[in-house]
Short mmCIF file of C-alpha atoms in Angstrom, two decimals:
data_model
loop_
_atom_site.label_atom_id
_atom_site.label_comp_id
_atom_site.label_asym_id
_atom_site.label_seq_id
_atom_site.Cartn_x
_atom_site.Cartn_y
_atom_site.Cartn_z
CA UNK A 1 0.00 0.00 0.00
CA UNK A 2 1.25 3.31 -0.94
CA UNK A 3 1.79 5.69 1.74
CA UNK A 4 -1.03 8.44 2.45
CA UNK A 5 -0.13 12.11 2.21
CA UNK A 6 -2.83 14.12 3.11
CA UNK A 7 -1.06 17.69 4.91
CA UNK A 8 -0.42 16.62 7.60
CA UNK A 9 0.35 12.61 7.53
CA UNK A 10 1.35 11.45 11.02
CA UNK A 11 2.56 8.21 12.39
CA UNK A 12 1.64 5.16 12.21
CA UNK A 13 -1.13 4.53 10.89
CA UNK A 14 0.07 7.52 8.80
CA UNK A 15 -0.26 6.65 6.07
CA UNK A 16 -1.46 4.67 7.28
CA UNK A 17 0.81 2.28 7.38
CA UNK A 18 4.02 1.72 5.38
CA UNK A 19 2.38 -1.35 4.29
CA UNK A 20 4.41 -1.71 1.57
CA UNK A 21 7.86 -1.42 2.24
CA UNK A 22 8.01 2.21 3.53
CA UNK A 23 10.21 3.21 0.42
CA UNK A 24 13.02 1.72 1.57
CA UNK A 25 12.64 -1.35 -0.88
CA UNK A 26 11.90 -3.94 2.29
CA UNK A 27 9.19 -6.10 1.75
CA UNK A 28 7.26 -7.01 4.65
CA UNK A 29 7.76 -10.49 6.07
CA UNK A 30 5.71 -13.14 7.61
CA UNK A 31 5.67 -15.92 10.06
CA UNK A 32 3.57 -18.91 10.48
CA UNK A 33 1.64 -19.11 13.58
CA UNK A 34 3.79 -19.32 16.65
CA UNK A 35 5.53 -22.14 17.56
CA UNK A 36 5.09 -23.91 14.18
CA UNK A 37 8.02 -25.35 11.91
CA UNK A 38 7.89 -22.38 9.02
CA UNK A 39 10.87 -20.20 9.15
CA UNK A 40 9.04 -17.35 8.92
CA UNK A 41 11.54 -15.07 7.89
CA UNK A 42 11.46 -15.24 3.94
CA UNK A 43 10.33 -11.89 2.25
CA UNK A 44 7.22 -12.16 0.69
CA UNK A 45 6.82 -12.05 -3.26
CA UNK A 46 5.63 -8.09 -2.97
CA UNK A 47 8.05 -5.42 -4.33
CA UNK A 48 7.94 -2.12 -3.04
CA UNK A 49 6.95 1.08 -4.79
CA UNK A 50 8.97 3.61 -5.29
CA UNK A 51 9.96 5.36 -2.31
CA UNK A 52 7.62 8.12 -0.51
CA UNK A 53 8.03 10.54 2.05
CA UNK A 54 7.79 8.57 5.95
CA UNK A 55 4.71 7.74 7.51
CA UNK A 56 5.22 10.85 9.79
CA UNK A 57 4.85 14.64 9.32
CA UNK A 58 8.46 16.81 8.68
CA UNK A 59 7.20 19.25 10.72
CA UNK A 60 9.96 21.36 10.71
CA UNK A 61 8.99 22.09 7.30
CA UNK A 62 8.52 26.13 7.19
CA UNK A 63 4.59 26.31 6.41
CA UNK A 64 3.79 29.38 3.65
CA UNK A 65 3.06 31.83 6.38
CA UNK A 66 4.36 32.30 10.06
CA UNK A 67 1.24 33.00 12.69
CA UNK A 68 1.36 36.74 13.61
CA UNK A 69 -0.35 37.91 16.79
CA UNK A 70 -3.49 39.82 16.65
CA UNK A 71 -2.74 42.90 18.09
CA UNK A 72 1.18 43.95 19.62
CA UNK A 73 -0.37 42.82 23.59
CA UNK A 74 -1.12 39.20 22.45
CA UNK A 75 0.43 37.06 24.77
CA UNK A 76 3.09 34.53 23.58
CA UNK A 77 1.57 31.02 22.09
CA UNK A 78 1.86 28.65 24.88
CA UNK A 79 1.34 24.87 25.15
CA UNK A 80 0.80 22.20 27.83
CA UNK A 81 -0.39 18.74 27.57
CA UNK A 82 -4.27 18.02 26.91
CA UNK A 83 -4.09 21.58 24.87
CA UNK A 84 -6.44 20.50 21.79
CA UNK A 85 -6.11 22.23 18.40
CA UNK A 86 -7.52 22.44 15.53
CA UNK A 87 -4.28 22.74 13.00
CA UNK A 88 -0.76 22.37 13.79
CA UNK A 89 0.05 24.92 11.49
CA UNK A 90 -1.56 27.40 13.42
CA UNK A 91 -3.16 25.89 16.41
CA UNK A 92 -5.03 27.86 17.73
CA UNK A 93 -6.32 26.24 20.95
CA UNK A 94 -10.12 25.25 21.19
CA UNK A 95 -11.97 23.73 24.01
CA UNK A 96 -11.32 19.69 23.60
CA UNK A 97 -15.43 19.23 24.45
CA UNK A 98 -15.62 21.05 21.14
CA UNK A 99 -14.79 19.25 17.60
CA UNK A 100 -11.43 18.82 17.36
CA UNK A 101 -8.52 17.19 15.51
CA UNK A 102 -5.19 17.02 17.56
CA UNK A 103 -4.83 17.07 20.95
CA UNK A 104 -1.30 18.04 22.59
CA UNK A 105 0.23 14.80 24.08
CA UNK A 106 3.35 16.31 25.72
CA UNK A 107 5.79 19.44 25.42
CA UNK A 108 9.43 17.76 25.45
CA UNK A 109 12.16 20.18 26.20
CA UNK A 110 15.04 19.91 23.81
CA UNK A 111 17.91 21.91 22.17
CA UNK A 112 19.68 19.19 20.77
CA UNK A 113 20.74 19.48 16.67
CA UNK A 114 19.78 22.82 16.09
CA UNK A 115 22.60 23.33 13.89
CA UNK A 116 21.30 20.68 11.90
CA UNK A 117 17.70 20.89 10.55
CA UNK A 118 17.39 17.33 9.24
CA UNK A 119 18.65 15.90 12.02
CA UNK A 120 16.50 17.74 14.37
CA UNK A 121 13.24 17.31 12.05
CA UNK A 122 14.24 13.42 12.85
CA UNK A 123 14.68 13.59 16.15
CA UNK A 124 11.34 15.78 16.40
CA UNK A 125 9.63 12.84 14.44
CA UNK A 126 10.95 10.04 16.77
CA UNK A 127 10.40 12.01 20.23
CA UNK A 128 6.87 12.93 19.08
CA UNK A 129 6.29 9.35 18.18
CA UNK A 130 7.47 8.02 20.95
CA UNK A 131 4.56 10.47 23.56
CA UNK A 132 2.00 8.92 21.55
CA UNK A 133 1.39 6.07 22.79
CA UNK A 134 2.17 7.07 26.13
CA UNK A 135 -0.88 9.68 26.28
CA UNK A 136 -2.75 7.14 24.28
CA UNK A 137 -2.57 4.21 26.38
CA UNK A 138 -1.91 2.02 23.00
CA UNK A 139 0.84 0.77 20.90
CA UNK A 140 3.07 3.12 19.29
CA UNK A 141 1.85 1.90 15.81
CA UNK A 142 -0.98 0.36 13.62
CA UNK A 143 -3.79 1.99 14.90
CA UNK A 144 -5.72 4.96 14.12
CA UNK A 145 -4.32 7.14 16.91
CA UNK A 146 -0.89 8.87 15.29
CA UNK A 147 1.36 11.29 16.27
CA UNK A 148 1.91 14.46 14.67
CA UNK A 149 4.03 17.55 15.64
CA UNK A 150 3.19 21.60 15.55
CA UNK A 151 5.28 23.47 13.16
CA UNK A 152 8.44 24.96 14.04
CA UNK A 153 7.02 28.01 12.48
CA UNK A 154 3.94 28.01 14.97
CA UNK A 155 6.06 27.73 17.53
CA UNK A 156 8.26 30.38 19.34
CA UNK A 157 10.19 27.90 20.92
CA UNK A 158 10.80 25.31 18.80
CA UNK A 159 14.49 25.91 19.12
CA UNK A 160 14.08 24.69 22.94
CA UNK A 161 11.07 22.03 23.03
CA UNK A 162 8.93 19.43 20.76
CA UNK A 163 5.32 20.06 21.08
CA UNK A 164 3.87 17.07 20.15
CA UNK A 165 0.11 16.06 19.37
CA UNK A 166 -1.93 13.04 18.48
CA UNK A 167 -5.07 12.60 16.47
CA UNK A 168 -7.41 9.93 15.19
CA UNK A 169 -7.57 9.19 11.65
CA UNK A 170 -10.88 8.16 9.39
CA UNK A 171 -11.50 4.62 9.54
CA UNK A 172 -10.65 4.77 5.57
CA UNK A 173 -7.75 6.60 6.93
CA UNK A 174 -9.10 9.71 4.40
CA UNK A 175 -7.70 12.31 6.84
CA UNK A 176 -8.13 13.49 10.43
CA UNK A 177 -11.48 12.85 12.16
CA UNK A 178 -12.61 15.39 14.18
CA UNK A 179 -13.36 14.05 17.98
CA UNK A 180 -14.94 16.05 21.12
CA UNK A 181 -13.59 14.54 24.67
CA UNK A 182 -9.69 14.05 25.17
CA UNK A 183 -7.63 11.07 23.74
CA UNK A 184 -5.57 10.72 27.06
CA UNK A 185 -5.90 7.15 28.02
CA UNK A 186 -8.97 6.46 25.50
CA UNK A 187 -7.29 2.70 24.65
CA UNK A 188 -6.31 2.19 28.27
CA UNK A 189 -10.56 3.07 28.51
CA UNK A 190 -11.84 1.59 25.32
CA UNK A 191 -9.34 -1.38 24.36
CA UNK A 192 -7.45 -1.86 21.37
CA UNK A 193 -10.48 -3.23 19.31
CA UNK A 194 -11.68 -0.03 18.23
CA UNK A 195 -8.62 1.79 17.18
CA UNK A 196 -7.09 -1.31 15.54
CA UNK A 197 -7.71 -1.37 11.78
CA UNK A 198 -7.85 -4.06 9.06
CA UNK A 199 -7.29 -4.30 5.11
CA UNK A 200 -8.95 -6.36 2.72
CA UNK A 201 -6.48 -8.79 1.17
CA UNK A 202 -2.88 -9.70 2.87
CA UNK A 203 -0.37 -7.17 4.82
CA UNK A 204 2.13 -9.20 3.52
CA UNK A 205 1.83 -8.75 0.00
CA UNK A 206 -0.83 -6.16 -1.51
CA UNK A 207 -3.21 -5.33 1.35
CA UNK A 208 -5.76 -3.78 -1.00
CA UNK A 209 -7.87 -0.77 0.88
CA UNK A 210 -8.00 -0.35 5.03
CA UNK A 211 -11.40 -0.92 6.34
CA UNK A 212 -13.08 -0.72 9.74
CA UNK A 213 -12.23 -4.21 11.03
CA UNK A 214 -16.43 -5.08 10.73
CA UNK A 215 -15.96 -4.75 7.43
CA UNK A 216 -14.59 -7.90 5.31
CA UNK A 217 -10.97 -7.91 5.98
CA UNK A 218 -8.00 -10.69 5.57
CA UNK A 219 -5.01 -8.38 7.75
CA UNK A 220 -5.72 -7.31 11.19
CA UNK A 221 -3.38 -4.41 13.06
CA UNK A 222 -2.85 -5.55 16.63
CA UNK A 223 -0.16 -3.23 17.85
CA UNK A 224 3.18 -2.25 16.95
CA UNK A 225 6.51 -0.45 18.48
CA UNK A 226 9.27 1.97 17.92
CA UNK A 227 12.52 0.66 17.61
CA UNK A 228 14.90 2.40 19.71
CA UNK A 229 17.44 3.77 20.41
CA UNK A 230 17.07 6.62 17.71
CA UNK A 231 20.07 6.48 14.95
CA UNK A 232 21.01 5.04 12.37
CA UNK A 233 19.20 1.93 10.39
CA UNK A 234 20.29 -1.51 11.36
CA UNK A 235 20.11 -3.08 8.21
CA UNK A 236 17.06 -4.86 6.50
CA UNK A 237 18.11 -8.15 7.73
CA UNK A 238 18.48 -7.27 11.06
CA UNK A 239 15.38 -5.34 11.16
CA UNK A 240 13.01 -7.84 9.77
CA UNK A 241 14.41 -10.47 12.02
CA UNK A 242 14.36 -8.36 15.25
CA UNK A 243 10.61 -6.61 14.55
CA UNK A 244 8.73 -10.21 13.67
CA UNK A 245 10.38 -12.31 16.63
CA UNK A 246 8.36 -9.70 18.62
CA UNK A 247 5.28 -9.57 16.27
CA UNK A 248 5.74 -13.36 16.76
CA UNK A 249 5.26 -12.96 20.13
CA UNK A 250 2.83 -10.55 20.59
CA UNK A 251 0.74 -12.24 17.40
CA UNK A 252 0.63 -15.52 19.87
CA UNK A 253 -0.76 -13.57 23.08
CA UNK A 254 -3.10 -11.50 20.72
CA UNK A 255 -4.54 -15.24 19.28
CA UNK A 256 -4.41 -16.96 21.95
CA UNK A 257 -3.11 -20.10 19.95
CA UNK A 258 -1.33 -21.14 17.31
CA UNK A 259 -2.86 -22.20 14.16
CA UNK A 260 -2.14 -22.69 10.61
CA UNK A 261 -4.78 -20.84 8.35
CA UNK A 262 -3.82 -17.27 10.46
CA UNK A 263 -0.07 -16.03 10.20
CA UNK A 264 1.54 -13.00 11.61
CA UNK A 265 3.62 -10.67 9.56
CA UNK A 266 5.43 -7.49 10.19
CA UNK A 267 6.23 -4.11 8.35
CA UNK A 268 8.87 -2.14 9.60
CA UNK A 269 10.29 1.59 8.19
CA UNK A 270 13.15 1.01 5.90
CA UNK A 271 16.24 3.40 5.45
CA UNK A 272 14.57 6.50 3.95
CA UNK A 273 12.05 6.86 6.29
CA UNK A 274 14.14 5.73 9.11
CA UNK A 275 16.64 8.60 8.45
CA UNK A 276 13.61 10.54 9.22
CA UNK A 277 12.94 9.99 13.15
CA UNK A 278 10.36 7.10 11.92
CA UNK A 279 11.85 3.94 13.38
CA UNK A 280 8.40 1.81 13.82
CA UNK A 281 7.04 -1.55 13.35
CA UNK A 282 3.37 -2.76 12.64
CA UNK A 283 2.13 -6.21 13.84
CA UNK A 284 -0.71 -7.96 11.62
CA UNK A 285 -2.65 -11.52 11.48
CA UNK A 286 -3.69 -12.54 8.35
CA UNK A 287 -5.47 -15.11 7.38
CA UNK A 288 -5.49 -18.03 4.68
CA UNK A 289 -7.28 -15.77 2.27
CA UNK A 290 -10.51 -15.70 4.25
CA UNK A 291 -12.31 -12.96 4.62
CA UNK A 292 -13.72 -12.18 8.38
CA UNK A 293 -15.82 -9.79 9.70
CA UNK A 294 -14.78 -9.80 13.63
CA UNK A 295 -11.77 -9.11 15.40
CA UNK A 296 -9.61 -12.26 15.53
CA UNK A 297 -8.16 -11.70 19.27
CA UNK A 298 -8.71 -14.63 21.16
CA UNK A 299 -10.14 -16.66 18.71
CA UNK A 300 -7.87 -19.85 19.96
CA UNK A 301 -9.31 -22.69 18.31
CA UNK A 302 -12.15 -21.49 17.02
CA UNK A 303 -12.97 -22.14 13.40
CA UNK A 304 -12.42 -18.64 10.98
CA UNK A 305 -16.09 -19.33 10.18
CA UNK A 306 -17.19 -18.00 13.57
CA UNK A 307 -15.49 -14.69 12.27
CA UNK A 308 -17.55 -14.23 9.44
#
């Protein structure tokens, strides 16, 4: 799947996913069920397409006009955690029982790289995507909730702090949806079910289009992770081993079995995007080919036809 770029693409699910080998020309890889004999470490037949900008926002991109105060006694823009906004070009702050689209998840102080643009934009990218999922209460990747950043020109301080946001996409994963009611905590409150989302044919090869996961779907999202520390890539190798021993892992407590016609699979950033700040790894199931209609958490030994 190719990467999404509406303005102001965010993590994870932005784009909602670097399904298809986040331009770095990695092909996602998948594992039988786990504990059973397949090596689960091949590369699938899938080739990438040609590389795209990272699943999350350069936000220290210079938008095409600075915010100017209103009148020469405006106070200086502030932010503080739970802060929700409408834009993070120029977020101006709105009441977060009002419609909404990104919420502030937490105001890092830095000053590191500011000598160096790129690297800072990446370290911006990996610090921001790193608070999401703390504010959250979910996984730092495949699921609707993604991080995004204010602009360093929106900011006044962006030479001395990340302010970092969240926001829930469209279940098509068209844009950002706007919400009334704070995201802090909502899948601690709410459970991963409902910000999870699923595609109609394979993760591992073409997924075809993200759907709500009530919808007909093969590929299920069930969590994912940053990769740390930040720096440089690892190497493909090394990376698709490392990210689907722990989808492996994580795919077995999420099924609560192991079984043959559902496999787990993995897509991780590759170099370009990595060089970016967007180290991150989504965790699917798939299935044989069937389509289901229900989550499949905790099916265990349940036939897929109990799904549909």
């Amino acid at each position: 799947m190719r990467m999404r770029t509406h303005a102001r693409a965010g993590l994870a699910a932005a784009a909602m996913l670097t399904l298809s080998a986040c331009g770095g020309g990695d092909a996602p890889t998948i594992g039988t069920g786990p504990g059973t004999s397949g090596n689960g470490g091949s590369p699938t037949s899938a080739t990438s397409t040609a590389p795209s900008s990272p699943a999350s926002p350069t936000a220290s991109s210079p938008t095409s006009s600075s915010p100017t105060s209103s009148s020469p006694t405006s106070e200086p823009r502030t932010f503080a955690a739970g802060d929700c906004l409408e834009s993070s070009r120029d977020p101006k702050k709105v009441d977060c029982s009002q419609p909404h689209k990104l919420e502030v998840t937490a105001v890092v102080p830095n000053s590191e790289h500011t000598g160096d643009l790129v690297k800072r934009a990446a370290l911006r990218n990996y610090t921001c995507q790193g608070e999401a999922p703390k504010y959250t209460g979910g996984p730092a990747f495949g699921t609707i909730l993604i991080s995004d950043q204010v602009g360093t020109s929106a900011d006044p301080k962006s030479g001395e702090q990340f302010v970092c946001l969240v926001a829930k996409t469209t279940a098509d994963d068209s844009g950002y949806e706007s919400v009334q009611g704070s995201l802090k905590g909502i899948v601690t409150k709410e459970g991963l079910a409902k910000y999870a989302f699923c595609t109609t044919d394979k993760a591992s090869g073409d997924p075809g289009k993200i759907v709500p996961c009530t919808q007909p779907h093969v590929s299920e999202s069930f969590g994912g992770f940053q990769n740390t520390p930040f720096g440089p890539y690892p190497g493909e190798d090394k990376m698709k081993k490392t990210a689907l021993d722990k989808c492996r892992q994580m795919g077995k407590d999420f099924l609560g079995s192991t079984r043959g016609d559902i496999v787990i699979s993995q897509n991780s950033s590759g170099p370009n995007p990595w060089a970016k700040g967007t180290q991150l790894t989504a965790c699917f199931v798939q299935t044989d080919g069937t389509k289901v209609t229900k989550t499949m958490k905790g099916i265990g030994n349940k036939p897929l036809s109990s799904l549909k």
